[in-house]
Coordinates of C-alpha atoms in Angstrom, one line a residue:
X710 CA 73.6 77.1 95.6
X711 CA 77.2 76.4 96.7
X712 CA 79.3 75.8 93.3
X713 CA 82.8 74.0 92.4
X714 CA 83.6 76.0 89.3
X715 CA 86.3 78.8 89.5
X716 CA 85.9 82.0 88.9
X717 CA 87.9 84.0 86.2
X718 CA 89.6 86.4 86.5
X719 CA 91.3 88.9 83.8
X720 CA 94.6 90.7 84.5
X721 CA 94.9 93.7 82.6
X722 CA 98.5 95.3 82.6
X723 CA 99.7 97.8 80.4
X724 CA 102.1 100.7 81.1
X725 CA 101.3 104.0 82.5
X726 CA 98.5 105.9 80.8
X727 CA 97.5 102.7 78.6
X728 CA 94.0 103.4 79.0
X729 CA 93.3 100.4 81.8
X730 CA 90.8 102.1 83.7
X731 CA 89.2 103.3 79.9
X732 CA 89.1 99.7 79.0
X733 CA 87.8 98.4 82.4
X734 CA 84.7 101.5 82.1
X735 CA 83.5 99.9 79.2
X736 CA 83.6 96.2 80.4
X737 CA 81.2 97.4 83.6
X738 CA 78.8 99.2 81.2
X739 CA 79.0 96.3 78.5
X740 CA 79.0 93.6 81.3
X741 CA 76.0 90.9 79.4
X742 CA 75.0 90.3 82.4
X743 CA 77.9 89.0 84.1
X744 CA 78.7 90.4 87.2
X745 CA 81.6 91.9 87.8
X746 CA 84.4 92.7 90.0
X747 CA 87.0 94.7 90.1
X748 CA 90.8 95.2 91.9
X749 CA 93.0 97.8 91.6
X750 CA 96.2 98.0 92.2
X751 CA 98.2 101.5 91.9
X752 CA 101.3 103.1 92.5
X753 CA 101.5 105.8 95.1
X754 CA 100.0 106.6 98.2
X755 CA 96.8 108.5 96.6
X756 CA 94.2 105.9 94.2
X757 CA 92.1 107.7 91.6
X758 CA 92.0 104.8 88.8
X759 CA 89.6 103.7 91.9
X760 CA 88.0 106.8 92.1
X761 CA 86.6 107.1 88.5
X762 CA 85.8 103.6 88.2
X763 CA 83.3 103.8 91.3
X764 CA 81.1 106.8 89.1
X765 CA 80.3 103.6 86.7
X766 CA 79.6 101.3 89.6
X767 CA 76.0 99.8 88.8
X768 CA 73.9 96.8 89.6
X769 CA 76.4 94.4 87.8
X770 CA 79.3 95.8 89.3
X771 CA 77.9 97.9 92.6
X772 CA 80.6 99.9 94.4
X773 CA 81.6 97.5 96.9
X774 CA 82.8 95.3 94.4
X775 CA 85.6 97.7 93.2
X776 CA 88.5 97.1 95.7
X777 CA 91.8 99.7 95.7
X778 CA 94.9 99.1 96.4
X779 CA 97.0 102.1 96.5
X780 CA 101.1 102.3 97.9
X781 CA 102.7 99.3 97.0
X782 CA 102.8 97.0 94.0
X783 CA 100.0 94.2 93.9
X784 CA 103.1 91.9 92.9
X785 CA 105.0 92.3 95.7
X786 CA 102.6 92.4 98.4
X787 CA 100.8 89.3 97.7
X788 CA 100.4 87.8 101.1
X789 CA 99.9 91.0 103.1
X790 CA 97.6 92.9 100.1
X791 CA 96.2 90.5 97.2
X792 CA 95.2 87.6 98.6
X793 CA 92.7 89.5 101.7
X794 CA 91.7 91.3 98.4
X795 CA 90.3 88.4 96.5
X796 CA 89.4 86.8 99.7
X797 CA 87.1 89.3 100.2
X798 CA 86.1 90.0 96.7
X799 CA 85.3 85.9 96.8
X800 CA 83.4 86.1 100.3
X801 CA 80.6 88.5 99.0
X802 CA 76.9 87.4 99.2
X803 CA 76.2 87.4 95.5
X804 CA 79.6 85.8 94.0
X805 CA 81.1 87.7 91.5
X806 CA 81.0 86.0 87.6
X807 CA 84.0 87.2 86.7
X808 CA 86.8 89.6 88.3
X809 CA 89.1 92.2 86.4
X810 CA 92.5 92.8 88.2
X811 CA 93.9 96.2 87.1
X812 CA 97.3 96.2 87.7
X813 CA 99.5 99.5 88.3
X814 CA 101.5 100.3 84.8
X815 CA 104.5 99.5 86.4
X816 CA 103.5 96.0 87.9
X817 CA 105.4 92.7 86.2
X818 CA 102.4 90.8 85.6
X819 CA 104.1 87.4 86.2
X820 CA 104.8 87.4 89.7
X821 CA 100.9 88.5 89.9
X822 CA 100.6 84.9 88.3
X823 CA 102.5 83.0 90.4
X824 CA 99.9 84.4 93.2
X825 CA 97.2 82.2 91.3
X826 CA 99.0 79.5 93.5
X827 CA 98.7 80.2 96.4
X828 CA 96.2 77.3 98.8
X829 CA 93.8 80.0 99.9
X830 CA 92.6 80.7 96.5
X831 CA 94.1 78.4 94.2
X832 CA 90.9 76.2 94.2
X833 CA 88.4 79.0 93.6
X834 CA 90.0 81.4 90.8
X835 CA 91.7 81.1 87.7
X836 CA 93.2 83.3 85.4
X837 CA 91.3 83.5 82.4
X838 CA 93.6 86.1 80.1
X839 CA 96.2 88.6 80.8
X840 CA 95.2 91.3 78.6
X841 CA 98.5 94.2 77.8
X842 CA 97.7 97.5 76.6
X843 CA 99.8 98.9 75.0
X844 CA 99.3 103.0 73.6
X845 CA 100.3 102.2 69.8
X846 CA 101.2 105.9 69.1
X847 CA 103.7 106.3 72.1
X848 CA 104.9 102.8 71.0
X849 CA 105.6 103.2 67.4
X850 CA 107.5 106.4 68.4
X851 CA 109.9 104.0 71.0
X852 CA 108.6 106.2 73.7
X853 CA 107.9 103.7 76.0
X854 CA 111.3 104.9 77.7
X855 CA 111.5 108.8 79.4
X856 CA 113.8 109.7 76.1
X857 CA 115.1 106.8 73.5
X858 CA 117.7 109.1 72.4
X859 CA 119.7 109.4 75.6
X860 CA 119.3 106.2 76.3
X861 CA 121.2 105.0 72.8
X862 CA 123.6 107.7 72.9
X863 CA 124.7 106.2 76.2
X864 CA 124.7 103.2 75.5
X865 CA 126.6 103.5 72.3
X866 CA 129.3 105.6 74.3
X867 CA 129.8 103.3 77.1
X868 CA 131.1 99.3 75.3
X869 CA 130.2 98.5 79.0
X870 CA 126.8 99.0 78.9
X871 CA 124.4 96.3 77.4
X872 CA 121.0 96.3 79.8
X873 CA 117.8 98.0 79.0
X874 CA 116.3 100.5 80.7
X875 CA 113.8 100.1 83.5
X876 CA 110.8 101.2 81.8
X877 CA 111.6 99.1 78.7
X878 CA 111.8 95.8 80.8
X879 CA 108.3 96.6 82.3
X880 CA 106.6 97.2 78.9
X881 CA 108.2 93.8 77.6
X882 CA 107.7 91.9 80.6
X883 CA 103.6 92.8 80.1
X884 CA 103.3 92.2 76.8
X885 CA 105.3 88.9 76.7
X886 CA 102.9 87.3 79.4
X887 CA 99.8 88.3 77.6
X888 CA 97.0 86.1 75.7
X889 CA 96.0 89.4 73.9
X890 CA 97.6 92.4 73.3
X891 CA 95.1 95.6 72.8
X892 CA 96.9 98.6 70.7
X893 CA 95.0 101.9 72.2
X894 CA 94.6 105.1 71.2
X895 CA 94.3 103.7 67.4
X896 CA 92.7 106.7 66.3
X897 CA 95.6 109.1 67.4
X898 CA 98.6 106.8 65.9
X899 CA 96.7 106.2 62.6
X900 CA 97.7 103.5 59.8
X901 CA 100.9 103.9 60.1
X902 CA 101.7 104.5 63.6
X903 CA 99.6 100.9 64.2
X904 CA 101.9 99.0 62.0
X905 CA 105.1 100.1 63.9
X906 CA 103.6 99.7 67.0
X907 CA 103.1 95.8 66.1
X908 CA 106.3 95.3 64.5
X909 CA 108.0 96.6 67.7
X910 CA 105.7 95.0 69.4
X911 CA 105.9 91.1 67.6
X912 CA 109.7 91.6 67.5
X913 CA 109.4 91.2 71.5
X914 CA 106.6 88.6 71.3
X915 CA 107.9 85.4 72.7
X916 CA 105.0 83.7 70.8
X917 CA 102.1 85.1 68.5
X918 CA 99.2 86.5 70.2
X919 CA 96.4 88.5 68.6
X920 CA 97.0 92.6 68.6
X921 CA 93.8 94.2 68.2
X922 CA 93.4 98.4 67.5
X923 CA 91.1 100.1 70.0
X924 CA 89.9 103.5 70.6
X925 CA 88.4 105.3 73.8
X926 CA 88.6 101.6 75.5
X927 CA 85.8 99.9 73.4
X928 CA 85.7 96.2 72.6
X929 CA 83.2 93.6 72.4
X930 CA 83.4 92.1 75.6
X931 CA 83.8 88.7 74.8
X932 CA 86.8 88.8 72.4
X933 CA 88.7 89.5 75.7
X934 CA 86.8 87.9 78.4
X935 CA 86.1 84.1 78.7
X936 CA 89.3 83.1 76.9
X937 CA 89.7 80.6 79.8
X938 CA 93.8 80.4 79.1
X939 CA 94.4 79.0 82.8
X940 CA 97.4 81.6 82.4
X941 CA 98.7 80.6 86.0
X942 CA 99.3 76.9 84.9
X943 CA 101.5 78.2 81.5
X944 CA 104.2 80.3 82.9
X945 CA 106.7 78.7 80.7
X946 CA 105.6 80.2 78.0
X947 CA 105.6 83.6 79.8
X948 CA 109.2 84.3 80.0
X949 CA 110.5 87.4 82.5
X950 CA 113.2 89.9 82.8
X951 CA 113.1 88.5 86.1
X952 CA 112.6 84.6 85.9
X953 CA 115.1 83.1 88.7
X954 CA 114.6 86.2 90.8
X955 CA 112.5 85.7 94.1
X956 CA 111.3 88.8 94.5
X957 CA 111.9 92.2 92.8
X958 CA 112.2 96.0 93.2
X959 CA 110.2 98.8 92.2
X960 CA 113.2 101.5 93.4
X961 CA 113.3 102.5 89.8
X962 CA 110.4 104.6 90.2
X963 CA 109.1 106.8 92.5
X964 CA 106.2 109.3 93.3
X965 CA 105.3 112.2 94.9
X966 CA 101.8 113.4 95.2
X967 CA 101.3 117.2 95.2
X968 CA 98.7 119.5 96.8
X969 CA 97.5 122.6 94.7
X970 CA 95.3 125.6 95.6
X971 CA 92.5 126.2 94.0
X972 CA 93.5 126.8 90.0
X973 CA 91.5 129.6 88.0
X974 CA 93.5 128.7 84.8
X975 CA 93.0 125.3 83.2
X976 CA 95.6 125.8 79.8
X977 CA 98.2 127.3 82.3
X978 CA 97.8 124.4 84.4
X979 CA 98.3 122.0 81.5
X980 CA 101.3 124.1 80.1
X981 CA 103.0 123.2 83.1
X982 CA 102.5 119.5 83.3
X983 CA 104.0 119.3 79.7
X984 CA 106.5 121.5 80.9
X985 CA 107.2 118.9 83.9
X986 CA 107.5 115.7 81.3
X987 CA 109.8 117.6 79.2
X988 CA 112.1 119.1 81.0
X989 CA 112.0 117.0 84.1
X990 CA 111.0 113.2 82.3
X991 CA 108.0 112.8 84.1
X992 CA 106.4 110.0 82.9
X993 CA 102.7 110.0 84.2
X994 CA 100.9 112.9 86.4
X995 CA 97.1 112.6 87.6
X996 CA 94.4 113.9 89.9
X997 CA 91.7 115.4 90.7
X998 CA 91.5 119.6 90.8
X999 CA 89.7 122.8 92.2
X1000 CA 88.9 125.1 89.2
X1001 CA 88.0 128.5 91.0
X1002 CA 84.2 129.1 91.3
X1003 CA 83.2 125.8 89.4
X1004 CA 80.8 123.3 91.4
X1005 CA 82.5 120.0 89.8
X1006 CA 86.3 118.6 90.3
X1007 CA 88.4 118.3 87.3
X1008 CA 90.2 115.2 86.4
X1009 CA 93.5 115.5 85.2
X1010 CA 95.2 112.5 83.3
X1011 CA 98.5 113.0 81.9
X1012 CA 101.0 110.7 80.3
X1013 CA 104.2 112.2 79.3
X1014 CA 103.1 115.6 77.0
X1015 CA 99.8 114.1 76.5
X1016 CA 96.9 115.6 79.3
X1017 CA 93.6 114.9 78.9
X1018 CA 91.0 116.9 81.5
X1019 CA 87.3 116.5 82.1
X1020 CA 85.3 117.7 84.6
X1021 CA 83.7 114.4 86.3
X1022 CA 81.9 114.5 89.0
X1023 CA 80.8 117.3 92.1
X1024 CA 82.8 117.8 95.0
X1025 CA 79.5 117.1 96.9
X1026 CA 80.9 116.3 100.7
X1027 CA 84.3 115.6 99.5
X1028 CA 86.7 118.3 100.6
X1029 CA 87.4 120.7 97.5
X1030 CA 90.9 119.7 98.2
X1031 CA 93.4 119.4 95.1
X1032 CA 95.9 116.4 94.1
X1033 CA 98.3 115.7 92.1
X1034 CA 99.6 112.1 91.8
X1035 CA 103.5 112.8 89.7
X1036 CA 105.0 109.4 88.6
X1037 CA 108.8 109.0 87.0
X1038 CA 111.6 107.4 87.5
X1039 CA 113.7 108.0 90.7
X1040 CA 116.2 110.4 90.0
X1041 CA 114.3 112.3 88.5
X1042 CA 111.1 113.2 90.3
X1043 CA 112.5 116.1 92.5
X1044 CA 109.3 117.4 94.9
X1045 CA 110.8 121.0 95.0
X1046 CA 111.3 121.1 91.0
X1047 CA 107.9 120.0 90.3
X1048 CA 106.4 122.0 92.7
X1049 CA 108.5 125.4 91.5
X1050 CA 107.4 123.8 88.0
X1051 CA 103.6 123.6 88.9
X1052 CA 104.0 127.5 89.9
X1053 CA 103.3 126.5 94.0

């Protein structure tokens, strides 16, 4: 039965190593039914957010219904990447009840709005919430930016220099277009650490939204979905870093993904990708990796010092073949270094 009614959708931004993909694992296992569907958008050439979310594919949300797209930003490749995205997510046999948009943690959600426009989809989605995550320990710390520190001391020694940093215009572009701001990793910043984080974070706020504490991605489903805020037709109150601009730049960042042999030391492994955010500012690392005579790949997420690692998955038929996806800013991620860094 052919039906009028749009479909939601829920963008879900946040900066790098937010815990997006966390959040959008529990939404496919705690669906209530709905069916699900899911785009994702990140930066680089090589997906993995894509990766892990197809091992929780299931009969609400089957595999085909999780669409990747890798190597460029979803908000500045609408016409040539989004909109055949949705097109096809909208075009499947069973229509999906509601789709999650994972954005890259360096996508300006608000361009990604403007999208919601466009006549080939306009009459047949809407978006229902923009949902920024935001990691509450790394935020009441300031370290959103590579290094706070250097950043003030130069601006305090140059009179000249009054703009913000890069990263800190991504982190308050997302959270000033959002309905609902989720504080991660509540359990690692504690009491204390969550009441900074949302005094930085209101002090940014362009209007009061709920901020809600969550750990390991859980949330009731439907504080966050079916909040039916038509976000695409209140951009007003969503106000940009880059309002008046008609397109923008990602030449801030860059990435470099790196191939490793087969690694028979896990800690030294990890020593070096906090030795890479420290001494060379790298703000996010991940992949997946051969550990030497084990059956299963090892999933690597890192986000500045922070690296969490799991074994996942088998290789199965996939080549036993190593990645490493290495995210920073642009003068600073140096192939060479990080390779002479990672020991290869």
């Amino acid at each position: 039965m052919t039906t009028l009614a749009k479909v939601p959708v829920t963008v879900v931004t946040g900066f790098l190593g937010s815990g997006k993909t966390t959040l959008i694992q529990h939404l496919i296992a705690n669906a209530n039914g709905k069916k699900l569907a899911v785009l994702v958008n990140e930066f680089g050439s090589e997906g993995v957010d894509g990766d892990i979310l197809k091992t929780c594919a299931d009969t609400n949300c089957p595999a085909e219904n999780i669409v990747e797209l890798a190597n460029g930003c979803i908000c500045c490749t609408v016409a040539d990447d989004f909109i055949p995205a949705m097109e096809q997510l909208l075009s499947r046999r069973v229509r999906p009840d509601h789709i999650l948009i994972e954005t890259s943690g360096l996508a300006l959600p608000k361009p990604l709005l403007r999208a919601f426009d466009w006549p080939e989809i306009r009459s047949r989605i809407t978006v229902d919430g923009v949902i920024a995550l935001a990691d509450a320990e790394a935020v009441a710390a300031g370290r959103f930016a590579p290094d706070p520190v250097a950043v003030e001391a130069q601006r305090a020694a140059d009179e000249n220099l009054d703009h913000e940093t890069p990263l800190s215009e991504v982190f308050e572009d997302q959270i000033a277009c959002a309905d609902i701001v989720l504080l991660t990793k509540a359990d690692l910043a504690g009491a204390a650490g969550l009441d900074a984080a949302k005094a930085v974070i209101a002090a940014e706020m362009p209007r009061r939204v709920p901020m809600l504490p969550i750990t390991d991605g859980m949330i009731d489903a439907r504080l966050i979905l079916g909040l039916e805020a038509a976000a695409e037709n209140d951009l007003a109150a969503r106000p940009s870093h880059h309002d008046g601009e008609d397109e923008h730049e990602h030449d801030d960042f860059a990435s470099v993904v790196i191939e490793l042999p087969e690694v028979a030391d896990i800690d030294a492994l990890v020593a070096s990708v906090q030795r890479l955010a420290r001494e060379q500012n790298v703000l996010r690392a991940k992949g997946y990796i051969a550990i030497k005579d084990k059956p299963m790949r090892l999933l690597l997420q890192a986000v500045g010092e922070r690296v969490r690692h799991q074994f996942d998955a088998p290789w199965g038929a996939t080549p036993r073949q190593s990645k490493l996806v290495v995210i920073g800013e642009q003068g600073d991620i140096d192939e060479t270094a990080i390779r002479t860094g990672l020991g290869i």
